[in-house]
Amino acid sequence: MLKRILVAFDGSSQSYQAFDFALEMSKLCPGAAPEIFVVSVAQPPEPADIVEVDAIIDSATEHYEELFKKLRERAKERNLEIKTEVVVGHPADQIVKYAKDKNCDMVVLGQRGKSKIESYLLGSVSKRVATYAPCTVTIVKK
């Protein structure tokens, strides 16, 4: 039984699909609906000393808080409440850490579909999360 679901949300259409998938999963759980956590990651640029990092993090937090309002409305339509948070760091590392800290049973994220070269050079967030997460990981594809 799922008690806690973590949705990795970056504002992309794929992350909205992942969020909707988590809402659907919650309907399938008998008894109490699982807690749904939505986490977004603000990634400071590297090297961090070139720009004002605090301003970038504040801007990202403000951006995600606006998007979270829409997610809360979607959840409320289904009589569900969600918990949202913006964390700072590398996306895959922060998603895995959050899943561990909250003792999540499932992580849901969308696949962005980078090219093979981009994926090879930059790494894949979904691949890293699937490898290192302490729980089931569901990657929602189009």
PDB file of C-alpha atoms in Angstrom:
ATOM      1  CA  MET A   1       0.000   0.000   0.000  1.00  0.00           C
ATOM      2  CA  LEU A   2       1.231   3.468  -0.834  1.00  0.00           C
ATOM      3  CA  LYS A   3       1.391   5.912   2.047  1.00  0.00           C
ATOM      4  CA  ARG A   4       3.592   8.630   0.558  1.00  0.00           C
ATOM      5  CA  ILE A   5       4.079   9.570  -3.082  1.00  0.00           C
ATOM      6  CA  LEU A   6       6.678  12.071  -4.207  1.00  0.00           C
ATOM      7  CA  VAL A   7       6.185  13.909  -7.492  1.00  0.00           C
ATOM      8  CA  ALA A   8       9.223  15.577  -9.008  1.00  0.00           C
ATOM      9  CA  PHE A   9       7.876  18.722 -10.627  1.00  0.00           C
ATOM     10  CA  ASP A  10       9.709  21.112 -12.948  1.00  0.00           C
ATOM     11  CA  GLY A  11       6.772  22.794 -14.663  1.00  0.00           C
ATOM     12  CA  SER A  12       7.162  20.828 -17.905  1.00  0.00           C
ATOM     13  CA  SER A  13       4.198  19.119 -19.538  1.00  0.00           C
ATOM     14  CA  GLN A  14       5.760  15.809 -18.535  1.00  0.00           C
ATOM     15  CA  SER A  15       5.814  16.828 -14.878  1.00  0.00           C
ATOM     16  CA  TYR A  16       2.129  17.760 -15.057  1.00  0.00           C
ATOM     17  CA  GLN A  17       1.497  14.270 -16.448  1.00  0.00           C
ATOM     18  CA  ALA A  18       3.481  12.798 -13.566  1.00  0.00           C
ATOM     19  CA  PHE A  19       1.390  14.808 -11.106  1.00  0.00           C
ATOM     20  CA  ASP A  20      -1.857  13.603 -12.689  1.00  0.00           C
ATOM     21  CA  PHE A  21      -0.529  10.040 -12.542  1.00  0.00           C
ATOM     22  CA  ALA A  22       0.106  10.431  -8.806  1.00  0.00           C
ATOM     23  CA  LEU A  23      -3.438  11.700  -8.315  1.00  0.00           C
ATOM     24  CA  GLU A  24      -4.771   8.654 -10.180  1.00  0.00           C
ATOM     25  CA  MET A  25      -2.589   6.342  -8.093  1.00  0.00           C
ATOM     26  CA  SER A  26      -4.004   7.830  -4.919  1.00  0.00           C
ATOM     27  CA  LYS A  27      -7.517   6.856  -6.031  1.00  0.00           C
ATOM     28  CA  LEU A  28      -6.419   3.231  -6.332  1.00  0.00           C
ATOM     29  CA  CYS A  29      -5.299   3.004  -2.721  1.00  0.00           C
ATOM     30  CA  PRO A  30      -7.909   1.483  -0.473  1.00  0.00           C
ATOM     31  CA  GLY A  31      -8.607   3.252   2.799  1.00  0.00           C
ATOM     32  CA  ALA A  32      -6.780   6.505   3.355  1.00  0.00           C
ATOM     33  CA  ALA A  33      -5.324   8.268   0.340  1.00  0.00           C
ATOM     34  CA  PRO A  34      -1.537   8.533   0.403  1.00  0.00           C
ATOM     35  CA  GLU A  35       0.187  11.803   1.167  1.00  0.00           C
ATOM     36  CA  ILE A  36       1.379  13.470  -2.003  1.00  0.00           C
ATOM     37  CA  PHE A  37       4.531  15.549  -1.868  1.00  0.00           C
ATOM     38  CA  VAL A  38       5.480  17.746  -4.794  1.00  0.00           C
ATOM     39  CA  VAL A  39       9.066  18.901  -4.902  1.00  0.00           C
ATOM     40  CA  SER A  40      10.753  21.259  -7.339  1.00  0.00           C
ATOM     41  CA  VAL A  41      14.468  21.807  -7.476  1.00  0.00           C
ATOM     42  CA  ALA A  42      16.145  25.168  -8.019  1.00  0.00           C
ATOM     43  CA  GLN A  43      19.566  24.459  -9.435  1.00  0.00           C
ATOM     44  CA  PRO A  44      22.121  27.249  -8.988  1.00  0.00           C
ATOM     45  CA  PRO A  45      24.367  27.850 -11.988  1.00  0.00           C
ATOM     46  CA  GLU A  46      27.959  26.727 -11.892  1.00  0.00           C
ATOM     47  CA  PRO A  47      30.272  28.307 -11.043  1.00  0.00           C
ATOM     48  CA  ALA A  48      28.017  29.872  -8.449  1.00  0.00           C
ATOM     49  CA  ASP A  49      30.191  32.906  -7.823  1.00  0.00           C
ATOM     50  CA  ILE A  50      29.466  34.484 -11.214  1.00  0.00           C
ATOM     51  CA  VAL A  51      25.885  35.424 -10.419  1.00  0.00           C
ATOM     52  CA  GLU A  52      23.926  36.242  -7.346  1.00  0.00           C
ATOM     53  CA  VAL A  53      22.725  32.802  -6.296  1.00  0.00           C
ATOM     54  CA  ASP A  54      20.211  34.030  -3.734  1.00  0.00           C
ATOM     55  CA  ALA A  55      18.377  36.076  -6.360  1.00  0.00           C
ATOM     56  CA  ILE A  56      18.166  33.081  -8.681  1.00  0.00           C
ATOM     57  CA  ILE A  57      16.854  30.836  -5.916  1.00  0.00           C
ATOM     58  CA  ASP A  58      14.295  33.450  -4.849  1.00  0.00           C
ATOM     59  CA  SER A  59      13.133  33.822  -8.447  1.00  0.00           C
ATOM     60  CA  ALA A  60      12.825  30.059  -8.904  1.00  0.00           C
ATOM     61  CA  THR A  61      10.925  29.708  -5.639  1.00  0.00           C
ATOM     62  CA  GLU A  62       8.491  32.441  -6.652  1.00  0.00           C
ATOM     63  CA  HIS A  63       8.015  30.776 -10.066  1.00  0.00           C
ATOM     64  CA  TYR A  64       7.299  27.348  -8.575  1.00  0.00           C
ATOM     65  CA  GLU A  65       4.956  28.731  -5.906  1.00  0.00           C
ATOM     66  CA  GLU A  66       2.753  30.105  -8.705  1.00  0.00           C
ATOM     67  CA  LEU A  67       2.719  26.700 -10.403  1.00  0.00           C
ATOM     68  CA  PHE A  68       1.985  24.963  -7.097  1.00  0.00           C
ATOM     69  CA  LYS A  69      -1.242  26.967  -6.812  1.00  0.00           C
ATOM     70  CA  LYS A  70      -2.527  25.255  -9.964  1.00  0.00           C
ATOM     71  CA  LEU A  71      -1.514  21.843  -8.645  1.00  0.00           C
ATOM     72  CA  ARG A  72      -3.313  22.479  -5.351  1.00  0.00           C
ATOM     73  CA  GLU A  73      -6.473  23.353  -7.290  1.00  0.00           C
ATOM     74  CA  ARG A  74      -6.229  20.131  -9.320  1.00  0.00           C
ATOM     75  CA  ALA A  75      -5.781  18.112  -6.135  1.00  0.00           C
ATOM     76  CA  LYS A  76      -8.609  19.917  -4.365  1.00  0.00           C
ATOM     77  CA  GLU A  77     -10.972  18.994  -7.221  1.00  0.00           C
ATOM     78  CA  ARG A  78     -10.325  15.385  -6.188  1.00  0.00           C
ATOM     79  CA  ASN A  79     -10.612  16.133  -2.460  1.00  0.00           C
ATOM     80  CA  LEU A  80      -6.884  15.686  -1.984  1.00  0.00           C
ATOM     81  CA  GLU A  81      -4.310  17.926  -0.407  1.00  0.00           C
ATOM     82  CA  ILE A  82      -0.696  18.101  -1.434  1.00  0.00           C
ATOM     83  CA  LYS A  83       2.460  19.315   0.239  1.00  0.00           C
ATOM     84  CA  THR A  84       4.819  21.362  -1.872  1.00  0.00           C
ATOM     85  CA  GLU A  85       8.402  22.437  -1.448  1.00  0.00           C
ATOM     86  CA  VAL A  86      11.242  23.976  -3.422  1.00  0.00           C
ATOM     87  CA  VAL A  87      14.698  22.627  -2.620  1.00  0.00           C
ATOM     88  CA  VAL A  88      18.101  23.714  -3.913  1.00  0.00           C
ATOM     89  CA  GLY A  89      20.783  21.608  -5.563  1.00  0.00           C
ATOM     90  CA  HIS A  90      21.212  19.033  -8.281  1.00  0.00           C
ATOM     91  CA  PRO A  91      17.745  17.745  -9.298  1.00  0.00           C
ATOM     92  CA  ALA A  92      18.428  13.989  -9.114  1.00  0.00           C
ATOM     93  CA  ASP A  93      20.328  14.218  -5.827  1.00  0.00           C
ATOM     94  CA  GLN A  94      17.668  16.383  -4.203  1.00  0.00           C
ATOM     95  CA  ILE A  95      14.793  14.176  -5.374  1.00  0.00           C
ATOM     96  CA  VAL A  96      16.494  11.053  -3.982  1.00  0.00           C
ATOM     97  CA  LYS A  97      17.308  12.827  -0.713  1.00  0.00           C
ATOM     98  CA  TYR A  98      13.738  14.090  -0.374  1.00  0.00           C
ATOM     99  CA  ALA A  99      12.342  10.597  -0.984  1.00  0.00           C
ATOM    100  CA  LYS A 100      14.629   9.222   1.730  1.00  0.00           C
ATOM    101  CA  ASP A 101      13.896  12.008   4.208  1.00  0.00           C
ATOM    102  CA  LYS A 102      10.110  11.685   3.798  1.00  0.00           C
ATOM    103  CA  ASN A 103      10.209   7.887   3.673  1.00  0.00           C
ATOM    104  CA  CYS A 104       8.285   7.870   0.380  1.00  0.00           C
ATOM    105  CA  ASP A 105       6.933   4.660  -1.115  1.00  0.00           C
ATOM    106  CA  MET A 106       7.012   5.902  -4.694  1.00  0.00           C
ATOM    107  CA  VAL A 107       8.643   8.639  -6.749  1.00  0.00           C
ATOM    108  CA  VAL A 108       6.832   9.752  -9.894  1.00  0.00           C
ATOM    109  CA  LEU A 109       8.537  11.865 -12.526  1.00  0.00           C
ATOM    110  CA  GLY A 110       8.098  12.669 -16.158  1.00  0.00           C
ATOM    111  CA  GLN A 111      10.620  11.843 -18.805  1.00  0.00           C
ATOM    112  CA  ARG A 112      11.755  14.871 -20.778  1.00  0.00           C
ATOM    113  CA  GLY A 113      13.121  12.917 -23.712  1.00  0.00           C
ATOM    114  CA  LYS A 114      16.547  14.398 -24.284  1.00  0.00           C
ATOM    115  CA  SER A 115      18.487  13.219 -27.277  1.00  0.00           C
ATOM    116  CA  LYS A 116      21.000  10.428 -26.758  1.00  0.00           C
ATOM    117  CA  ILE A 117      23.887  12.881 -26.959  1.00  0.00           C
ATOM    118  CA  GLU A 118      22.348  15.286 -24.435  1.00  0.00           C
ATOM    119  CA  SER A 119      21.543  12.400 -22.146  1.00  0.00           C
ATOM    120  CA  TYR A 120      25.082  11.040 -22.437  1.00  0.00           C
ATOM    121  CA  LEU A 121      26.753  14.386 -21.845  1.00  0.00           C
ATOM    122  CA  LEU A 122      24.459  15.787 -19.201  1.00  0.00           C
ATOM    123  CA  GLY A 123      23.189  12.640 -17.555  1.00  0.00           C
ATOM    124  CA  SER A 124      19.572  11.845 -17.058  1.00  0.00           C
ATOM    125  CA  VAL A 125      17.699  12.921 -13.943  1.00  0.00           C
ATOM    126  CA  SER A 126      15.177  10.114 -14.315  1.00  0.00           C
ATOM    127  CA  LYS A 127      17.939   7.524 -14.763  1.00  0.00           C
ATOM    128  CA  ARG A 128      19.787   8.719 -11.650  1.00  0.00           C
ATOM    129  CA  VAL A 129      16.619   8.845  -9.569  1.00  0.00           C
ATOM    130  CA  ALA A 130      15.630   5.330 -10.715  1.00  0.00           C
ATOM    131  CA  THR A 131      19.090   4.069  -9.775  1.00  0.00           C
ATOM    132  CA  TYR A 132      19.491   5.681  -6.361  1.00  0.00           C
ATOM    133  CA  ALA A 133      15.963   6.193  -4.965  1.00  0.00           C
ATOM    134  CA  PRO A 134      15.108   4.067  -1.922  1.00  0.00           C
ATOM    135  CA  CYS A 135      11.681   3.159  -3.295  1.00  0.00           C
ATOM    136  CA  THR A 136       9.730   2.395  -6.445  1.00  0.00           C
ATOM    137  CA  VAL A 137      10.227   4.925  -9.220  1.00  0.00           C
ATOM    138  CA  THR A 138       7.652   5.462 -11.930  1.00  0.00           C
ATOM    139  CA  ILE A 139       8.710   7.387 -15.007  1.00  0.00           C
ATOM    140  CA  VAL A 140       5.705   8.732 -16.877  1.00  0.00           C
ATOM    141  CA  LYS A 141       6.206   8.884 -20.616  1.00  0.00           C
ATOM    142  CA  LYS A 142       3.982  10.601 -23.150  1.00  0.00           C
TER     143      LYS A 142
END
